[in-house]
XYZ file of C-alpha atoms in Angstrom:
589
model
C 83.887 -10.846 87.905
C 86.957 -9.189 89.523
C 88.784 -9.115 86.172
C 85.830 -7.534 84.457
C 85.531 -4.886 87.148
C 89.239 -4.192 86.795
C 88.990 -3.612 83.076
C 85.935 -1.364 83.439
C 87.508 0.555 86.267
C 90.648 1.154 84.239
C 88.567 2.471 81.309
C 86.550 4.713 83.662
C 89.684 5.933 85.281
C 91.273 6.809 81.997
C 88.173 8.697 80.933
C 87.972 10.472 84.291
C 91.623 11.489 84.050
C 90.929 12.892 80.584
C 87.953 14.946 81.824
C 89.905 16.073 84.893
C 92.820 17.166 82.652
C 90.434 19.174 80.455
C 88.801 20.852 83.462
C 92.184 21.605 84.974
C 93.328 23.112 81.662
C 90.231 25.321 81.527
C 89.826 26.339 85.146
C 93.230 25.583 86.739
C 94.074 23.026 89.490
C 91.088 21.690 91.373
C 91.155 21.945 95.196
C 91.150 18.644 97.197
C 87.826 17.230 98.336
C 86.865 15.497 101.588
C 86.286 11.758 101.696
C 84.549 10.228 104.752
C 85.859 6.767 105.935
C 83.628 5.014 108.471
C 84.889 1.832 110.328
C 84.852 0.776 113.986
C 88.405 -0.584 113.636
C 91.254 2.000 113.503
C 93.578 -0.382 111.716
C 91.096 -0.620 108.821
C 90.932 3.154 108.588
C 94.734 3.286 108.574
C 94.795 0.793 105.731
C 92.305 2.815 103.768
C 94.380 5.959 104.224
C 97.346 4.186 102.838
C 95.420 3.059 99.785
C 93.802 6.448 99.084
C 96.735 8.691 100.013
C 98.062 8.821 96.394
C 94.825 10.535 95.334
C 95.855 13.664 97.264
C 92.416 14.242 98.770
C 91.411 15.062 102.382
C 90.559 11.871 104.322
C 88.272 12.134 107.354
C 87.892 9.277 109.850
C 84.740 8.138 111.708
C 84.764 5.176 114.150
C 80.920 4.812 114.249
C 77.764 5.601 112.422
C 76.799 8.253 115.000
C 80.172 9.995 114.559
C 79.738 9.856 110.753
C 76.289 11.484 110.944
C 77.672 14.276 113.124
C 80.504 14.938 110.703
C 78.002 15.132 107.785
C 76.333 18.092 109.521
C 79.455 20.232 109.203
C 81.360 18.887 106.198
C 80.712 18.538 102.433
C 82.002 15.075 101.545
C 82.561 13.988 97.982
C 81.799 10.323 98.910
C 81.550 7.911 101.842
C 83.428 4.601 102.370
C 81.229 2.721 104.853
C 81.791 -0.487 106.772
C 78.739 -2.806 107.000
C 79.305 -4.497 110.385
C 79.619 -1.893 113.195
C 78.406 -1.835 116.782
C 75.534 0.455 117.520
C 74.229 1.837 114.183
C 75.416 -0.530 111.389
C 76.362 0.536 107.902
C 72.884 -0.105 106.368
C 71.089 2.008 109.006
C 73.722 4.732 108.674
C 73.201 4.802 104.860
C 69.439 5.055 105.309
C 69.864 8.065 107.609
C 72.267 9.652 105.197
C 69.916 9.236 102.256
C 66.951 10.504 104.269
C 68.528 13.958 104.729
C 68.062 16.472 101.893
C 71.547 17.838 102.361
C 73.324 14.417 102.127
C 70.983 12.234 100.038
C 73.068 12.563 96.833
C 76.486 11.657 98.390
C 77.807 8.428 96.803
C 78.280 5.527 99.274
C 80.593 2.464 98.751
C 80.117 -0.385 101.265
C 83.296 -2.254 102.431
C 82.920 -5.553 104.278
C 84.851 -8.708 105.049
C 81.990 -10.647 106.613
C 78.622 -9.830 104.976
C 79.268 -11.311 101.553
C 75.916 -12.992 100.906
C 73.770 -11.796 98.078
C 71.066 -10.711 100.516
C 73.544 -8.319 102.154
C 74.690 -7.060 98.730
C 71.042 -6.489 97.670
C 70.244 -4.635 100.884
C 73.301 -2.479 100.378
C 72.141 -1.381 97.001
C 68.596 -0.948 98.161
C 69.562 1.586 100.859
C 71.282 3.752 98.176
C 74.852 2.504 97.819
C 76.624 2.943 94.459
C 78.905 -0.013 95.031
C 79.381 -3.036 97.418
C 82.982 -4.331 97.819
C 84.100 -7.260 99.837
C 87.497 -7.853 101.387
C 90.054 -8.597 100.357
C 89.860 -6.155 97.398
C 92.434 -4.716 94.999
C 93.716 -1.320 96.152
C 93.996 -0.093 92.598
C 90.376 -0.923 91.922
C 89.264 0.950 95.087
C 91.465 3.988 94.249
C 90.080 4.008 90.665
C 86.450 3.947 91.812
C 87.065 6.620 94.454
C 88.947 8.700 91.884
C 85.931 8.562 89.554
C 83.523 9.931 92.196
C 86.070 12.500 93.285
C 86.446 13.752 89.755
C 82.603 13.838 89.340
C 82.262 15.809 92.535
C 84.936 18.233 91.468
C 83.340 18.598 88.076
C 79.931 19.271 89.680
C 81.514 21.825 91.988
C 83.280 23.439 89.038
C 79.990 23.503 87.043
C 78.257 25.087 90.029
C 81.031 27.704 90.221
C 80.674 28.236 86.495
C 76.889 28.619 86.836
C 77.472 31.211 89.545
C 79.874 33.048 87.276
C 77.340 32.857 84.394
C 74.581 34.139 86.676
C 76.799 36.932 87.871
C 77.643 37.739 84.258
C 74.055 37.717 83.245
C 73.253 39.913 86.220
C 75.935 42.352 85.119
C 74.583 42.210 81.488
C 71.071 42.831 82.785
C 72.244 45.712 84.865
C 74.162 47.135 81.875
C 71.129 46.712 79.687
C 68.952 48.401 82.265
C 71.446 51.203 82.561
C 71.575 51.565 78.760
C 67.704 51.671 78.690
C 67.726 54.252 81.427
C 70.243 56.365 79.512
C 68.220 56.030 76.281
C 65.017 56.905 78.151
C 66.679 59.903 79.675
C 67.949 60.933 76.284
C 64.472 60.546 74.771
C 62.987 62.407 77.694
C 65.513 65.219 77.274
C 64.732 65.334 73.532
C 60.978 65.452 74.156
C 61.317 68.112 76.847
C 63.538 70.270 74.726
C 61.360 69.973 71.625
C 58.056 70.468 73.505
C 55.984 73.426 72.450
C 54.928 74.055 76.035
C 57.245 75.345 78.766
C 58.339 72.710 81.192
C 59.823 73.597 84.641
C 60.913 71.119 87.251
C 61.769 72.205 90.880
C 62.039 70.736 94.303
C 60.113 71.335 97.520
C 62.326 74.383 98.246
C 61.449 75.869 94.798
C 64.900 75.312 93.332
C 64.669 74.815 89.566
C 66.328 71.705 88.146
C 64.941 71.762 84.591
C 64.036 74.681 82.333
C 63.409 73.704 78.719
C 63.796 75.727 75.485
C 60.077 76.608 75.378
C 60.345 78.033 78.907
C 63.322 80.141 77.692
C 61.212 81.546 74.874
C 58.184 82.149 77.080
C 59.931 83.753 80.057
C 62.783 85.209 77.966
C 65.401 83.800 80.301
C 68.379 81.533 79.710
C 68.136 77.958 81.041
C 71.636 78.071 82.616
C 70.698 81.109 84.564
C 67.289 79.845 85.613
C 68.579 76.418 86.761
C 69.493 76.503 90.422
C 67.407 79.625 91.015
C 64.039 80.060 92.702
C 60.886 79.244 90.790
C 59.183 82.257 92.427
C 61.309 84.417 90.161
C 58.882 83.525 87.411
C 55.799 83.096 89.605
C 56.296 85.798 92.256
C 52.868 86.154 93.712
C 50.861 83.076 92.919
C 53.055 79.991 93.368
C 52.852 79.629 97.221
C 53.779 76.790 99.553
C 50.011 76.226 100.178
C 49.538 75.695 96.509
C 52.488 73.234 96.349
C 51.000 71.358 99.376
C 47.630 71.171 97.575
C 49.442 69.657 94.543
C 51.332 67.111 96.621
C 48.502 66.140 99.013
C 47.578 63.117 96.903
C 51.192 62.054 96.754
C 51.139 61.146 100.483
C 51.156 57.412 101.381
C 48.382 56.761 103.931
C 48.566 52.976 104.135
C 51.384 50.540 104.974
C 51.093 48.915 101.511
C 51.573 52.259 99.811
C 54.476 53.175 102.069
C 56.320 50.141 100.744
C 56.141 51.595 97.187
C 59.311 53.205 95.960
C 57.598 55.936 93.867
C 54.371 57.817 94.140
C 53.095 60.362 91.546
C 50.163 62.675 92.412
C 47.446 63.332 89.832
C 47.880 66.458 87.651
C 46.134 69.691 88.509
C 45.439 72.640 86.205
C 46.304 76.065 87.672
C 45.577 79.562 86.401
C 48.573 81.740 87.200
C 50.374 84.892 86.222
C 53.891 84.581 84.774
C 56.675 87.162 85.025
C 59.277 87.658 82.358
C 62.750 89.002 83.117
C 61.752 92.290 81.647
C 59.033 92.619 84.355
C 56.179 91.976 81.948
C 53.320 90.007 83.495
C 51.191 87.730 81.341
C 48.431 85.107 81.983
C 49.354 81.428 81.874
C 47.736 78.069 82.422
C 49.881 75.396 84.088
C 49.405 71.611 84.556
C 51.105 70.751 87.898
C 52.134 67.343 89.166
C 54.120 66.089 92.185
C 56.432 63.082 92.284
C 57.377 61.588 95.658
C 60.437 59.346 95.424
C 61.348 57.886 98.819
C 60.049 60.958 100.627
C 61.813 63.418 98.256
C 59.319 65.526 96.367
C 59.776 67.152 93.028
C 57.244 69.262 91.136
C 56.661 69.613 87.401
C 54.881 72.503 85.751
C 53.797 72.381 82.121
C 53.080 75.987 81.257
C 51.170 77.488 78.390
C 50.897 81.231 77.595
C 47.225 82.035 77.209
C 47.603 85.720 76.427
C 46.257 85.220 72.887
C 43.423 83.110 74.150
C 42.483 85.747 76.765
C 42.515 88.461 74.068
C 40.313 86.261 71.886
C 38.015 85.503 74.758
C 37.670 89.259 75.519
C 37.088 89.993 71.837
C 34.564 87.173 71.694
C 32.855 88.450 74.794
C 32.707 91.930 73.271
C 31.308 90.453 70.062
C 28.744 88.485 72.095
C 27.689 91.660 73.889
C 27.526 93.545 70.601
C 25.598 90.628 69.049
C 23.218 90.596 71.986
C 22.639 94.360 71.542
C 22.184 93.822 67.793
C 19.779 90.971 68.470
C 17.782 93.191 70.812
C 17.685 95.921 68.141
C 16.905 93.319 65.502
C 14.084 91.998 67.646
C 12.741 95.506 68.016
C 12.992 96.110 64.238
C 11.464 92.691 63.629
C 8.543 93.483 65.871
C 8.118 96.821 64.078
C 8.411 95.009 60.758
C 5.823 92.479 61.907
C 3.511 95.293 62.929
C 4.026 97.051 59.615
C 3.568 93.789 57.721
C 0.305 93.152 59.491
C -0.744 96.728 58.637
C 0.351 96.210 55.055
C -1.546 92.999 54.793
C -4.628 94.716 56.200
C -4.070 97.579 53.750
C -3.632 95.149 50.831
C -6.735 93.241 51.908
C -8.617 96.511 52.103
C -7.242 97.465 48.689
C -8.258 94.139 47.236
C -11.770 94.541 48.717
C -11.806 98.100 47.353
C -10.634 96.898 43.869
C -13.325 94.196 43.821
C -16.076 96.525 45.092
C -14.938 99.352 42.811
C -14.754 97.066 39.804
C -18.251 95.727 40.445
C -19.581 99.198 41.048
C -17.900 100.718 37.958
C -18.997 97.983 35.615
C -22.701 98.978 35.771
C -22.282 102.667 34.611
C -19.548 101.653 32.144
C -21.762 99.068 30.585
C -24.575 101.632 30.479
C -22.260 104.146 28.705
C -21.193 101.378 26.229
C -24.851 100.370 25.638
C -26.187 103.860 25.104
C -23.237 104.899 22.933
C -23.782 101.857 20.790
C -27.477 102.680 20.395
C -26.573 106.219 19.477
C -24.048 105.086 16.897
C -26.629 102.737 15.446
C -29.002 105.760 15.025
C -31.655 104.257 17.266
C -32.436 107.709 18.723
C -32.080 109.524 15.385
C -29.597 110.454 12.758
C -26.227 111.887 14.072
C -24.250 114.419 12.277
C -20.517 113.792 11.614
C -19.302 115.722 14.675
C -21.810 113.904 16.962
C -20.851 110.483 15.591
C -17.124 111.250 16.046
C -17.679 112.249 19.688
C -19.898 109.294 20.495
C -17.231 106.977 18.881
C -14.519 108.393 21.132
C -16.797 108.080 24.119
C -17.445 104.418 23.257
C -13.768 103.722 22.799
C -12.893 105.326 26.105
C -15.589 103.459 27.918
C -14.370 100.140 26.409
C -10.829 100.957 27.530
C -12.096 101.776 30.986
C -13.925 98.474 31.111
C -10.733 96.590 30.203
C -8.963 98.457 33.028
C -11.685 97.566 35.518
C -11.553 93.903 34.434
C -7.721 93.835 34.804
C -7.928 95.427 38.254
C -10.533 92.836 39.257
C -8.268 90.039 38.009
C -5.294 91.453 39.906
C -7.270 91.779 43.079
C -8.420 88.118 42.777
C -4.838 86.961 42.284
C -3.591 88.891 45.268
C -6.451 87.635 47.409
C -5.802 84.002 46.183
C -9.353 83.724 44.889
C -8.409 82.667 41.330
C -9.807 79.192 40.797
C -7.868 77.094 38.277
C -9.774 74.553 36.305
C -7.147 72.105 35.104
C -7.804 69.991 32.047
C -5.951 68.872 28.928
C -4.822 71.755 26.712
C -4.060 70.873 23.094
C -1.131 72.549 21.310
C -0.784 74.088 18.731
C -4.632 74.073 18.283
C -5.083 76.651 21.094
C -2.645 79.064 19.302
C -4.545 78.635 15.976
C -7.796 79.559 17.758
C -6.150 82.679 19.216
C -4.959 83.708 15.766
C -8.586 83.884 14.654
C -9.354 86.152 17.612
C -6.440 88.594 17.140
C -6.306 88.602 13.360
C -8.627 91.704 13.018
C -6.337 93.611 15.396
C -3.240 92.478 13.407
C -4.929 93.624 10.182
C -5.655 96.931 11.746
C -1.945 97.455 12.620
C -0.709 95.865 9.360
C 1.117 92.915 11.031
C 1.154 89.357 9.717
C 0.883 86.320 11.999
C 3.091 83.221 11.594
C 3.079 80.051 13.649
C 5.904 77.450 13.603
C 5.394 74.274 15.689
C 8.077 71.694 16.220
C 6.979 68.045 16.468
C 3.512 66.545 16.688
C 0.636 68.070 18.557
C 0.660 67.422 22.277
C -1.294 68.018 25.475
C -0.455 69.437 28.913
C -2.697 69.590 31.934
C -3.422 73.262 32.616
C -6.189 75.882 32.775
C -7.037 76.630 29.095
C -8.887 79.864 29.948
C -5.811 81.230 31.781
C -3.342 80.023 29.158
C -5.489 81.709 26.491
C -5.551 84.922 28.558
C -1.691 84.933 28.859
C -1.142 84.246 25.187
C -3.807 86.712 24.076
C -2.129 89.466 26.109
C 1.312 88.588 24.573
C -0.094 88.575 21.054
C -1.990 91.863 21.547
C 1.140 93.582 22.902
C 3.252 92.216 20.025
C 0.765 93.577 17.510
C 0.318 96.988 19.251
C 4.118 97.535 19.721
C 5.402 95.604 16.656
C 5.395 98.616 14.298
C 3.317 96.783 11.738
C 5.988 94.163 11.191
C 5.463 90.346 11.160
C 4.688 88.573 14.444
C 6.336 85.109 14.800
C 5.004 82.521 17.144
C 7.075 79.383 17.894
C 5.944 76.402 19.916
C 7.759 73.184 20.918
C 7.742 70.474 23.617
C 10.413 70.514 26.420
C 12.603 67.649 27.543
C 10.437 67.045 30.562
C 7.209 66.692 28.495
C 6.287 70.381 29.162
C 5.596 73.045 26.536
C 7.141 76.387 25.394
C 5.494 79.140 23.396
C 7.588 82.097 22.181
C 5.984 85.350 20.781
C 8.515 87.445 18.899
C 7.960 90.935 17.408
C 10.223 93.285 15.499
C 9.250 96.406 17.340
C 11.357 99.028 19.101
C 12.542 96.648 21.832
C 13.035 97.233 25.580
C 16.169 98.489 27.250
C 17.966 95.973 29.578
C 17.289 98.200 32.642
C 13.530 98.132 31.988
C 13.055 94.377 31.379
C 11.808 93.653 34.842
C 9.874 96.902 35.200
C 7.388 95.808 32.567
C 6.104 93.163 34.980
C 5.217 95.832 37.589
C 1.625 97.095 37.921
C 0.618 100.153 35.913
C 3.962 100.465 34.085
C 4.093 101.481 30.415
C 7.381 102.295 28.767
C 8.287 104.587 25.936
C 6.476 107.590 24.549
C 6.818 106.104 21.116
C 4.818 103.043 22.191
C 1.087 103.027 22.105
C -0.397 103.808 25.452
C -3.818 102.234 25.102
C -2.877 99.409 27.501
C -3.783 99.362 31.241
C -0.269 98.511 32.393
C -1.648 95.372 34.132
C -1.580 92.800 31.337
C 2.036 91.599 31.763
C 1.940 91.566 35.594
C -1.271 89.512 35.516
C 0.180 87.173 32.857
C 3.313 86.431 34.869
C 1.362 85.761 38.020
C -1.016 83.470 36.159
C 1.992 81.620 34.696
C 3.441 81.108 38.164
C 0.041 79.920 39.485
C 0.197 77.286 36.706
C 3.729 76.337 37.924
C 5.232 77.804 34.762
C 7.301 80.821 33.933
C 7.012 83.953 31.743
C 10.303 85.552 30.658
C 11.365 88.210 28.160
C 14.404 88.817 25.916
C 14.719 92.096 24.091
C 17.126 94.284 22.181
C 16.477 97.909 21.426
C 15.826 98.448 17.743
C 15.538 94.689 17.031
C 12.449 93.533 18.903
C 11.318 91.450 21.866
C 10.608 87.796 22.523
C 8.230 86.697 25.371
C 8.566 83.008 26.398
C 5.807 81.114 28.214
C 6.967 77.733 29.605
C 4.401 75.343 31.060
C 5.030 72.105 32.908
C 3.475 68.775 31.947
C 0.906 69.372 34.675
C -0.192 72.449 36.571
C -1.249 70.227 39.519
C 0.623 70.073 42.826
C 1.597 66.615 44.171
C -1.212 66.825 46.751
C -3.742 67.609 44.014
C -2.554 64.663 41.946
C -2.834 62.419 45.061
C -6.333 63.657 45.681
C -7.341 62.875 42.109
C -5.782 59.386 42.104
C -8.338 56.583 42.438
C -8.381 54.985 45.944
C-alpha cells in the first residue's frame, strides 16, 4: 500500500509542479502560504518543520487543539497537519470544530499518528472530514508531496480568486465605460433634438441664469445663443416670469416623505403658461410656454418650451370678428327670414284667394259664355230667321270669340286646380301608340285647315304604361294643336318609343319658325305667347298646364328648337305614375 501511495504521490506531485509552473509563468511567483501543525509534543513539531522546510512555506505551530482553534480565527491556513492523540481536545474533536465553522470548513486536514492505527480510528478520521490519515513512521517525501499538492491547490484557488476580482473590476470598468458612452450618446441625441426642435427651448437655474438656448429660441427672440447663455432669463421675460411663478412650477418637485427624499432625482409635472416675450429689438409678442422643474439632489433647474402664438392670436381675433359679423348677419338673416315667412304666408293667402277667384270666376263666366255660344249657334242655324251676309259674318265672329273665351276659362280653371292640388289623377293602363292614333282623328280637321300632314313613327311593339289617359291625352292634344297652328302648314312628325326603364317617350316635331334659345323656358310661363308672326289664338296657358301635368305624372316635358328650322317637344313618362306609397296601398294584403 505504501508503494502504491508513493507512485500516486509522485505522479500528483509532477502534475502539481506543472500546474504551478504554468501559473507562475502567467501571474509571476506565488507568495508563500501558511500551514498549521498541531501536536502536543514540540519534538514532533520540530521534525515536521524539518520535513516541510524545503517547500518554502510559512509553518505555524500549535501545541493543543485549543491553541489551533484560536489561531484559525486570525490566520488563513492552506492546510492543517493534526495529531490524533492530544490531551484536552483530541485531534478528532478539533477537526469536528474546524469543519463546523463556515470560515474553516473547507481547509484540508491530514491526520498524523503513531498510536491510533486501527481501522476504526482511520474511519473516524475520514468521517470527521480529513483528506488523509497517515501513521508513523511515514516517508518524508510522501508527506512533502501531499502537502505540496494542497499548497499548490490553495495557491491556485487564491490566484483564481484574484483573477476573478480582476475580471470583476474589468467588467465594472467596461460597464462604467459603456454607461459613459451611452450617456454621451444620449447627450448627443438630446443636443440634436433640442437644436432641431421647432419650438424654442430655454433651460435656466433657480437664479434665472440661462444654461441652454437652442436655435429655435435664437430665431424667436432674435438673439444669439452664446450671448444669451449665462445671462438672465428675465431679459426675454421681463415682466411675467417672477420668482412666485417659478415657485409654483417647482412646488410639486418637493419631497415630502422620507422615501421620496431618498430619490436622487425628482421632476415636477409640466405646466402651461401664457406669457409675453421680448425680443432684443424691444418688440413684445404673445407666447405660450410649457414649464417644468427638475430637482437633482436639491439643485433645481427649469425648462421652458416656448411657442410664438402671435399668428394664432391674430387668427383668433379674426375668427372672433368673423363670429361677431356672422352673428350680426344671422340676426339680419333671421329678420329677413321672418319677413320672408310673413310675405310667403301673405303670398300663399293671395294665391289661395287667386285660385278661389279663378275657380269662382270660371264657374260664373261659363254660364253667360255658354249662353252666347248657344244663342249664336241658333242664329247661325237661322232658327230666328234668315240672316243677311253681314249679320252672319258678325255672329260667326261672336261665336268664335265666345269659344276662345270658353277655352281660356277652362284653362284658367285647370291651372287653379293644379295650383290648389285638386287635380285627381285616375291611373290606369295607357296603350301606345293607339292613344296617339285616336288623337290624330281628333286633330286631323285642324291639320287639314292649316294644310299640315300628320305622320306617326313608332319603334317596337305596342306597350302600356300606368298613367292617367285623360291627362296624357290633354298634354299631347295641346302639343299637336300648337304644332299645327305654328307649323306654317308643313308636315307634323310624331315619334314614339319605349325607354330603357320600361317608360315611354313621345316627340312632336314641327317645321315652323322655331323658338330662340333665350325664350325656350319662357314658353312654359303662364300667359306667354311669343312672336308676332305666330298665331295668337292660344290662351298662353296650354304649355304651362301641360308641363305641370307631366310632372304630376312623374314625367317630364322638354323642348328643343332652332329658329328657322322648327321645334321638338318631348314628353317622357315613367312605367308608372304611382308613388311608392300608392303602389304599397294597392298591393294585396
